[in-house]
Each structure stands twice: as C-alpha cells, then as structure tokens.
Coordinates of C-alpha atoms in Angstrom, one line a residue:
M125 CA 16.1 25.1 25.1
L126 CA 14.5 27.5 26.6
S127 CA 12.8 28.6 23.2
E128 CA 12.1 24.9 22.3
R129 CA 10.0 24.8 25.7
M130 CA 8.2 28.2 25.1
L131 CA 7.8 27.2 22.2
S132 CA 6.2 23.8 23.1
T133 CA 4.0 25.5 26.1
V134 CA 2.5 27.5 23.9
V135 CA 1.1 25.6 20.9
R136 CA -0.2 23.0 23.6
Q137 CA -2.1 25.6 25.5
C138 CA -3.5 27.3 21.8
T139 CA -4.2 23.7 20.3
K140 CA -6.2 22.8 23.6
S141 CA -8.2 26.2 22.6
Y142 CA -8.9 25.7 19.1
L143 CA -8.9 21.6 18.6
K144 CA -12.5 21.3 20.5
L145 CA -14.7 18.7 18.8
E146 CA -18.0 20.0 19.5
P147 CA -20.9 17.6 18.0
T148 CA -22.2 18.3 14.3
N149 CA -25.3 17.3 12.0
D150 CA -23.9 18.3 8.9
A151 CA -24.4 15.5 6.4
Y152 CA -22.0 17.2 4.1
V153 CA -18.8 19.2 4.1
P154 CA -19.5 22.6 2.5
A155 CA -19.1 22.8 -1.8
P156 CA -15.6 23.9 -2.8
A157 CA -14.8 27.7 -3.5
P158 CA -14.5 28.4 -7.0
G159 CA -10.8 28.3 -8.3
Q160 CA -9.4 26.9 -5.1
P161 CA -7.2 23.7 -5.7
Y162 CA -7.8 20.7 -3.7
M163 CA -6.2 17.4 -2.7
L164 CA -8.4 14.4 -1.6
Y165 CA -7.4 12.4 1.5
M166 CA -8.5 8.8 1.8
H167 CA -8.1 7.0 5.0
V168 CA -8.0 3.2 5.4
P169 CA -8.2 2.3 9.2
F170 CA -6.9 -1.5 8.8
C171 CA -3.6 -2.9 10.0
E172 CA -2.4 -6.6 10.4
R173 CA -1.2 -5.1 14.1
L174 CA -1.8 -1.9 15.8
C175 CA 1.7 -0.3 16.7
P176 CA 2.1 1.4 20.2
Y177 CA 3.1 4.9 18.7
C178 CA 0.4 5.5 16.5
S179 CA -2.7 7.6 17.0
F180 CA -4.7 7.2 13.4
N181 CA -7.8 5.6 13.5
R182 CA -6.8 2.0 12.8
F183 CA -8.6 -1.4 13.6
P184 CA -6.9 -5.1 13.1
F185 CA -8.0 -6.0 9.7
D186 CA -11.0 -8.3 9.1
E187 CA -11.7 -8.9 5.4
G188 CA -15.3 -8.9 6.1
R189 CA -15.0 -5.6 7.4
A190 CA -12.7 -4.1 5.2
V191 CA -14.7 -5.0 1.9
P192 CA -17.9 -3.3 2.5
Y193 CA -15.6 0.0 3.4
F194 CA -13.9 0.1 0.5
E195 CA -17.3 -0.1 -1.6
N196 CA -18.6 2.6 0.5
M197 CA -15.3 4.6 0.3
R198 CA -16.0 4.8 -3.3
K199 CA -19.3 6.2 -2.8
E200 CA -18.2 8.5 -0.2
M201 CA -16.0 10.0 -2.9
L202 CA -18.8 10.3 -5.5
M203 CA -20.6 12.3 -3.0
L204 CA -17.8 15.0 -3.1
K205 CA -18.0 15.1 -7.2
D206 CA -21.6 15.6 -6.7
L207 CA -20.8 18.4 -4.4
G208 CA -18.8 20.2 -7.3
Y209 CA -15.1 18.9 -6.5
D210 CA -12.5 18.3 -8.7
F211 CA -9.0 17.2 -7.5
E212 CA -5.5 17.3 -8.9
S213 CA -3.9 15.3 -6.0
L214 CA -5.2 12.1 -3.7
Y215 CA -2.9 10.6 -0.8
V216 CA -4.3 7.7 0.9
G217 CA -3.1 7.2 4.4
G218 CA -3.8 4.5 7.0
G219 CA -3.7 2.3 8.8
T220 CA -2.2 0.6 5.9
P221 CA -3.8 1.5 2.6
T222 CA -2.0 -1.5 0.5
I223 CA -3.9 -4.0 3.0
M224 CA -6.4 -5.2 0.1
I225 CA -4.2 -4.0 -2.8
D226 CA -6.8 -4.7 -5.1
E227 CA -9.8 -3.3 -3.2
L228 CA -6.8 -0.2 -3.1
C229 CA -6.3 -0.1 -7.0
D230 CA -10.0 -0.1 -7.8
T231 CA -10.3 3.2 -5.9
I232 CA -7.4 4.6 -7.2
D233 CA -9.0 4.2 -10.8
L234 CA -12.1 5.1 -9.8
A235 CA -10.7 8.4 -8.6
K236 CA -8.5 8.8 -11.4
E237 CA -11.3 8.7 -14.0
T238 CA -13.9 10.7 -11.7
F239 CA -11.3 14.1 -11.1
S240 CA -8.3 15.6 -12.5
I241 CA -5.6 13.5 -10.7
K242 CA -2.1 14.1 -11.5
E243 CA -0.6 12.5 -8.6
V244 CA -1.2 9.8 -6.2
S245 CA 0.6 9.1 -3.0
S246 CA 0.0 6.3 -1.0
E247 CA 1.2 5.0 2.5
T248 CA 2.6 1.2 2.8
N249 CA 4.5 -0.9 5.2
P250 CA 7.7 -3.0 4.4
N251 CA 6.0 -6.4 4.3
H252 CA 4.1 -5.0 0.9
L253 CA 7.1 -4.1 -1.0
I254 CA 6.9 -7.3 -3.1
P255 CA 6.6 -7.8 -6.6
S256 CA 3.1 -8.8 -6.8
Y257 CA 2.1 -5.5 -4.9
L258 CA 4.8 -3.4 -6.4
D259 CA 3.3 -4.4 -10.2
K260 CA 0.2 -3.4 -9.1
L261 CA 1.0 0.1 -7.8
Q262 CA 3.6 1.2 -10.6
G263 CA 1.8 3.5 -12.3
R264 CA -1.0 4.0 -10.2
V265 CA 0.9 5.6 -7.4
Q266 CA 3.6 8.4 -8.1
R267 CA 4.9 8.3 -4.8
L268 CA 4.9 5.3 -1.9
S269 CA 5.6 6.0 1.5
V270 CA 7.0 3.2 3.4
G271 CA 6.7 2.9 7.2
V272 CA 10.1 1.4 8.1
Q273 CA 10.3 4.1 11.8
S274 CA 14.1 2.3 12.4
F275 CA 16.3 -0.4 10.6
D276 CA 17.7 -1.3 14.0
D277 CA 16.5 -4.5 15.0
G278 CA 16.3 -3.6 19.0
L279 CA 13.8 -0.9 18.1
L280 CA 12.0 -2.7 15.7
K281 CA 11.3 -5.6 18.3
Q282 CA 10.5 -2.7 21.0
M283 CA 7.7 -1.3 18.5
D284 CA 6.2 -4.8 17.7
R285 CA 7.5 -4.9 14.2
Y286 CA 10.3 -7.2 13.8
D287 CA 8.0 -10.4 13.5
K288 CA 5.4 -8.3 11.1
Y289 CA 8.3 -6.7 9.1
G290 CA 11.3 -8.5 9.2
C291 CA 14.8 -7.5 10.2
G292 CA 16.5 -4.1 9.4
E293 CA 18.7 -5.8 6.8
E294 CA 15.7 -7.3 5.0
I295 CA 13.6 -4.4 5.1
L296 CA 16.6 -2.4 3.7
E297 CA 16.9 -4.7 0.8
R298 CA 13.1 -4.4 0.2
V299 CA 13.6 -0.6 0.0
R300 CA 15.8 -0.9 -2.6
E301 CA 14.0 -3.4 -4.7
A302 CA 11.3 -1.0 -4.6
S303 CA 12.5 2.1 -5.5
P304 CA 12.2 1.9 -9.4
Y305 CA 8.8 1.3 -9.4
F306 CA 8.1 5.0 -8.3
T307 CA 8.6 8.5 -9.3
S308 CA 9.5 9.1 -5.3
L309 CA 9.9 6.5 -2.7
N310 CA 9.6 7.8 0.5
V311 CA 11.2 6.1 4.0
D312 CA 9.5 7.3 7.4
M313 CA 11.3 6.9 9.6
I314 CA 10.9 8.3 13.5
F315 CA 13.7 9.8 16.1
N316 CA 13.8 10.3 19.5
F317 CA 12.8 6.9 20.4
P318 CA 14.0 6.4 24.4
A319 CA 16.0 3.3 23.3
Q320 CA 17.6 5.0 20.6
T321 CA 21.5 6.1 21.0
E322 CA 23.3 8.6 18.7
A323 CA 25.0 5.3 17.4
I324 CA 21.4 3.8 16.4
L325 CA 20.4 7.1 14.7
R326 CA 23.5 7.6 13.0
A327 CA 23.7 3.6 12.3
D328 CA 19.7 4.4 10.5
L329 CA 20.9 7.5 8.3
E330 CA 23.6 5.3 7.1
R331 CA 20.9 2.9 6.0
V332 CA 18.4 5.3 4.7
I333 CA 21.2 6.4 2.3
E334 CA 22.3 3.2 1.3
S335 CA 18.8 2.2 0.4
G336 CA 18.9 4.4 -2.7
T337 CA 15.2 6.1 -1.7
S338 CA 14.3 9.6 -3.0
Q339 CA 12.9 11.0 0.1
T340 CA 12.9 10.3 3.7
T341 CA 10.8 11.9 6.3
F342 CA 12.3 12.3 9.8
Y343 CA 9.8 12.5 12.5
P344 CA 10.1 13.5 15.7
L345 CA 8.3 10.7 18.5
M346 CA 4.9 12.3 19.1
A347 CA 3.1 11.5 22.6
S348 CA -0.4 12.4 23.0
P349 CA -1.7 11.6 26.1
S350 CA -3.3 8.1 25.1
V351 CA -0.1 7.4 22.8
A352 CA 2.3 8.3 26.0
R353 CA 0.8 5.6 28.0
S354 CA 1.4 2.7 25.4
L355 CA 4.9 3.9 24.8
K356 CA 5.9 3.7 28.3
A357 CA 4.7 0.5 28.2
T358 CA 6.6 -0.7 25.5
V359 CA 9.6 1.7 24.3
G360 CA 9.5 4.1 27.5
K361 CA 9.0 7.4 28.6
V362 CA 9.7 10.3 25.6
D363 CA 12.3 12.3 26.4
Y364 CA 12.1 15.7 24.3
T365 CA 15.7 16.9 25.7
R366 CA 17.6 15.2 23.6
E367 CA 15.0 16.0 20.5
R368 CA 17.2 19.1 19.0
K369 CA 20.5 17.1 19.3
F370 CA 19.0 14.4 17.1
Y371 CA 17.7 16.6 14.7
E372 CA 20.7 18.4 14.2
I373 CA 22.6 15.3 13.5
I374 CA 19.8 14.0 10.9
S375 CA 20.1 17.6 9.1
E376 CA 24.0 17.6 9.1
T377 CA 24.2 13.9 8.0
L378 CA 21.7 14.6 5.0
A379 CA 21.8 18.0 4.1
G380 CA 24.8 19.5 5.3
G381 CA 28.3 20.5 3.9
S382 CA 29.1 21.7 0.2
N383 CA 27.7 18.7 -1.7
P384 CA 25.0 17.1 0.2
L385 CA 22.9 13.7 -0.5
F386 CA 19.6 15.6 0.3
K387 CA 17.8 18.8 0.7
H388 CA 15.4 19.8 3.0
G389 CA 12.0 19.7 1.4
S390 CA 10.3 20.7 4.7
A391 CA 11.4 21.1 7.9
W392 CA 11.7 17.0 8.5
T393 CA 11.5 16.0 4.9
F394 CA 14.5 15.2 2.7
N395 CA 14.6 15.0 -0.8
K396 CA 17.5 13.5 -3.3
A397 CA 19.4 16.8 -4.4
E398 CA 19.0 16.0 -8.1
L399 CA 15.5 15.7 -7.6
D400 CA 15.6 19.4 -6.5
E401 CA 17.5 20.3 -8.9
S402 CA 15.5 19.3 -11.7
G403 CA 13.3 21.8 -11.2
E404 CA 10.2 19.3 -11.6
D405 CA 7.8 19.3 -8.3
V406 CA 8.6 17.2 -5.6
M407 CA 5.8 15.5 -3.4
I408 CA 6.4 16.0 0.0
D409 CA 4.9 13.7 3.4
E410 CA 3.0 16.6 4.6
Y411 CA 0.4 17.3 2.1
V412 CA -1.3 20.2 4.3
V413 CA 2.0 22.3 2.8
D414 CA 0.8 22.2 -0.6
Y415 CA -3.0 22.0 0.1
E416 CA -4.3 24.3 2.9
E417 CA -7.8 23.0 2.3
Y418 CA -8.7 19.3 1.8
P419 CA -12.0 16.9 2.2
A420 CA -10.8 13.6 3.5
I421 CA -13.0 10.4 3.1
G422 CA -13.1 7.3 5.3
S423 CA -13.4 6.7 8.9
G424 CA -11.2 9.0 11.2
G425 CA -10.8 11.6 8.2
I426 CA -10.1 14.9 9.4
T427 CA -11.3 17.5 6.9
Y428 CA -10.2 21.1 6.9
L429 CA -12.1 23.9 4.6
G430 CA -12.8 27.2 5.1
E431 CA -13.2 28.5 8.9
S432 CA -13.8 24.9 9.7
L433 CA -12.4 21.6 10.7
Y434 CA -14.5 18.5 10.4
V435 CA -14.1 14.8 12.0
N436 CA -15.4 11.6 10.4
T437 CA -16.7 9.2 12.5
F438 CA -13.9 6.6 14.3
S439 CA -16.2 3.9 14.0
V440 CA -16.6 1.9 10.7
Q441 CA -19.7 0.5 11.7
E442 CA -21.4 4.0 12.1
Y443 CA -19.5 5.1 8.8
N444 CA -20.9 2.9 6.7
K445 CA -24.5 3.3 8.1
A446 CA -23.9 6.9 7.3
I447 CA -22.6 6.2 3.6
E448 CA -25.3 3.6 2.7
A449 CA -27.9 6.4 4.0
G450 CA -26.7 8.7 1.7
R451 CA -25.0 10.9 3.5
M452 CA -21.1 11.7 4.9
S453 CA -20.4 10.5 8.3
L454 CA -19.5 13.8 10.2
M455 CA -19.6 13.1 13.9
G456 CA -17.6 16.6 14.9
K457 CA -16.3 19.8 13.8
T458 CA -14.3 22.8 15.1
T459 CA -14.5 26.4 13.8
F460 CA -11.5 28.3 13.4
S461 CA -11.4 32.3 14.2
K462 CA -9.3 34.6 11.5
H463 CA -6.2 34.7 14.0
D464 CA -6.2 30.7 14.1
R465 CA -6.3 30.5 10.3
M466 CA -3.4 33.0 10.4
R467 CA -1.7 31.0 13.1
Y468 CA -1.8 27.9 10.4
R469 CA -1.0 29.5 7.6
F470 CA 1.9 30.5 9.6
M471 CA 2.7 27.4 10.8
M472 CA 2.4 25.2 7.6
Q473 CA 4.2 27.8 4.7
L474 CA 7.0 28.1 7.5
F475 CA 7.6 24.5 7.9
G476 CA 7.2 23.9 3.9
L477 CA 10.3 26.2 4.3
R478 CA 8.8 29.6 2.7
L479 CA 6.0 32.2 3.6
D480 CA 4.5 34.2 1.2
K481 CA 4.2 37.4 2.6
K482 CA 2.1 39.4 -0.6
Q483 CA -0.5 36.2 -0.6
F484 CA -0.8 36.3 3.2
E485 CA -1.7 39.8 3.4
K486 CA -4.0 39.6 0.5
D487 CA -5.9 36.8 2.0
F488 CA -5.9 38.2 5.4
G489 CA -6.1 41.9 4.8
C490 CA -3.4 42.5 6.8
T491 CA 0.6 41.9 6.9
I492 CA 1.9 39.0 8.9
E493 CA 3.7 41.9 11.3
R494 CA 0.5 43.6 12.1
G495 CA -1.8 39.9 12.0
L496 CA 0.8 37.9 14.1
P497 CA 3.3 40.5 15.9
V498 CA 4.0 38.3 18.9
E499 CA 4.6 35.5 16.7
M500 CA 7.1 37.2 14.5
T501 CA 8.6 38.8 17.4
F502 CA 9.6 35.3 19.1
M503 CA 11.0 33.8 16.0
K504 CA 12.9 36.9 15.2
A505 CA 14.3 37.2 18.7
C506 CA 15.1 33.2 18.3
G507 CA 17.1 34.4 14.8
A508 CA 14.4 31.9 13.2
F509 CA 14.5 34.2 9.8
A510 CA 17.2 33.7 6.9
T511 CA 14.8 35.9 4.9
D512 CA 12.7 38.6 6.2
D513 CA 11.7 40.9 3.3
E514 CA 8.6 42.5 1.6
N515 CA 7.9 39.4 -0.2
E516 CA 9.0 36.2 1.9
L517 CA 10.0 34.9 5.0
T518 CA 12.8 31.7 4.9
L519 CA 14.0 29.8 7.8
T520 CA 17.8 29.4 9.2
A521 CA 18.7 26.0 10.5
K522 CA 17.6 27.4 14.4
G523 CA 14.2 28.1 12.4
R524 CA 13.7 24.6 10.9
Y525 CA 14.1 23.0 14.2
L526 CA 11.6 25.4 15.9
M527 CA 9.3 24.4 13.4
V528 CA 9.6 21.0 14.0
V529 CA 8.8 21.5 17.7
M530 CA 5.7 23.8 16.4
M531 CA 4.5 21.0 14.3
R532 CA 5.1 18.4 16.8
Q533 CA 3.2 19.9 19.4
F534 CA 0.4 20.8 16.7
F535 CA 0.3 17.2 15.6
I536 CA 0.1 15.9 19.7
G537 CA -3.2 18.3 19.6
V538 CA -4.7 16.6 16.5
N539 CA -3.9 13.6 18.3
N540 CA -6.0 14.7 21.3
L541 CA -8.6 15.7 18.6
R542 CA -8.5 12.1 17.7
D543 CA -8.9 11.0 21.2
Q544 CA -11.9 12.9 21.9
A545 CA -13.5 11.2 18.4
R546 CA -12.2 7.5 19.6
A547 CA -14.0 7.8 23.0
A548 CA -17.0 7.8 21.6
L549 CA -16.6 4.3 20.5
T550 CA -18.6 1.7 21.4
G551 CA -18.8 -2.1 21.9
E552 CA -17.1 -4.5 19.6
E553 CA -15.1 -1.8 18.0
R554 CA -14.4 -0.1 21.5
E555 CA -13.1 -3.5 22.5
L556 CA -10.8 -4.0 19.3
I557 CA -9.2 -0.6 20.4
F558 CA -9.1 -0.1 24.0
G559 CA -8.9 -4.0 25.0

C-alpha cells in the first residue's frame, strides 16, 4: 500500500531527527507541573532468558544483581515523592517484573503507601501464571499483561519460548486459570512473524477468544536494526507487505460484524465488548495514550516530561551507583520542538482512537489544521478520518491501520534510541548482552 510506505518513510525520518540522545548531567527529572496527572513507569530489566525480538533493556536474571536493584528502585521512587510528584497509576514493565515476586510486591506496596495510586498494571510471562504468584498479585495488580506472543508451537520454538513457557495448550490453560484473579487480563500477541501463515494467525485468534481473556493486544513485529539481525538469525527477515492483510484479519475476527466479541481500545488493543459497554475505564497496554507525560524509574526507563525525553542508564551497575549516591541515573536526553510535540500528540491520541481538537488548540495555541497541515492533508487524502468536526477526529478502519504503521515506526525509532543507550555498556554487562 503506497500510503503505508510513504508513512513509514516519513515517520522513520522524523524519529531519526528528534530521537537523538545527547549526554546530560541532570541529577533529577524536572518537578511536576501543578494540576498535571501523571503515571509512574517502573522498569525491571531481568529475564530468565532473552527473547530475540525484544529491544527493551534486559539482562539474564541473577538474584545477587536483582535484590539490590529492587531496593534502589524503591529509593528512587521516594526521590520522586521529594520532588513533589503524586501518581494515580503505576505501570511495571520489563524484562520480567514478576521475576522476584516478593520484591515486586514490596515495591508495589510502597508505591501505594506513598502515592494516590488507583490502578496498577504489570507485565509477566506465562510460567508465572501459577497460584503462588497469582495469590500475591491479586488485589495488588488490577491489570496483568501476559507476554504470550503466539500459541503456535512452531513459532514458540523459533522464539526460544517453548522450553521456557511450555506448549501453546499449556499456556492457554494457564491464561484461563489466571483470568479471574484480575480486573483485566491482557494477552500480548505479535503478528507478522516471517513463518506465520494466515492459518496460524487465525488459530491464534481462536485461542485468544477461547482463553476468556478480557483484553488482547496484537503488536506488529517491529525490527530496529539490532533486533533485525537477531530476528533474521532466528525467525527470519520481516516482510511488511503482509502486515495490513494480517491486521485486517485480526480486526475483523475480534471486532467485526454486528455483534463483536471485542471492541477496539486502541489501534491494536481489543477489549471485551461488555467491558466497554459497562462505562468503566478500561486500562490499555499503551499507557502513553492516557498519560502523555510520565517519569520512569529503573535502569533503561524512558521519561517524557514537558519538552524533554530522558533516558536512564542501561547499566544496572551504574544505576545502583547513582541511586546510592542520592541522584537519579539519567544518562541522556532529547528536547522536542513545539512541532515535534504537536506531532506526538497527534499520533498518541489518534492511536487511542480520538483526538480532542479543542484541547489541542488550548495547549498549542493553534488549530490542528494550522499546526499540522501536511499531516492533516495526508490523512484526509487517505480516508483516515471517520469524524472530522470542530471538536474531534476519529478513525476509519483504514485510519486505524495507518496508526498501527505510525506507531510501529515510532517504536522502532524508540528502539534505536535504546540501542544508543545500550551501546554505552562495558565489561561484564556488555558481554551479557552482546556475547
């Protein structure tokens, strides 16, 4: 699709220009803006084994490395309290946040004691969907996101996940058993693996429906340069020409027809239809939709506040040294122009299916048509907007896919930013990651 190729190229070039990491000597992130709602992101960079498609900061698990790390993350959390922050939402990502369940629970408990947190989301892997873990997470975590990626045994073996987490049927049964423990259980899936056929994709969709999960997220496979090499060596070279067709199959199966089982929560997140109809807020996987600004703690955390994006050191050793010295571990930052921030708002709100035109004009001092004329002209020409009036923009089916393309390329750009930070690793830590 010509519009997809054009959009991929433009977003790729844009992210190259504004996601360039510059060194910083800042000891702390900026103080909060009065009245601004914030979410806290917390990063746990430890995994039992490293997956070839993952660009997040992660290291092979070692208890001696992980215990002091959790202690320091709790200290860093209190630094944010001292800066004046309060949070209504906590998202714990990784890595594998549940890799030390008691340390995670202690950290969540401290966050709830310290801040006005109403909801907690955490990521996990299928092998941690066991009663001893689920009992501890119940009540502490409202939304658990499980990295399944696929139920197909062949793909699980290619991803080196079969031996770690079991076969597709075992994972399916664990998801079924875990679902009642949480307000929302999200099943993370990936589509457009090179070896994935339409039949495999449809079988994955059937299993998602069978699992009884309240939410599922289908990410397109994303290949930043470093990940592209490991992907090619394990699952094969990524082919983006199939992506739209696969996405249409997913959307039609889950959210199509007159009585859909799921509804779109974002361009690639699907919520059980009865959850949306209840009128309650439904947490989605991409927290950046609900919280445009957020500080991040932990090694490899990425903070976005005001005009600046900050990256914490990817070295766990350097992270621990910084926190123990009474400062945050900021190693780099990039500053966005007003135009960059308008583009970011455009992308994130439309990815969340609705852009508030009135709020855009209030925040940026111009209409979206004046602020982003090229972007608006392109999207209109592509037939991306279902609603375009004085109050809002909403998306057509084609518009939702274009947002998938835009977010895919943006996250590849963020992965390139992570690669810049990861390149600074030395010694044992570099050996652990690069071999």
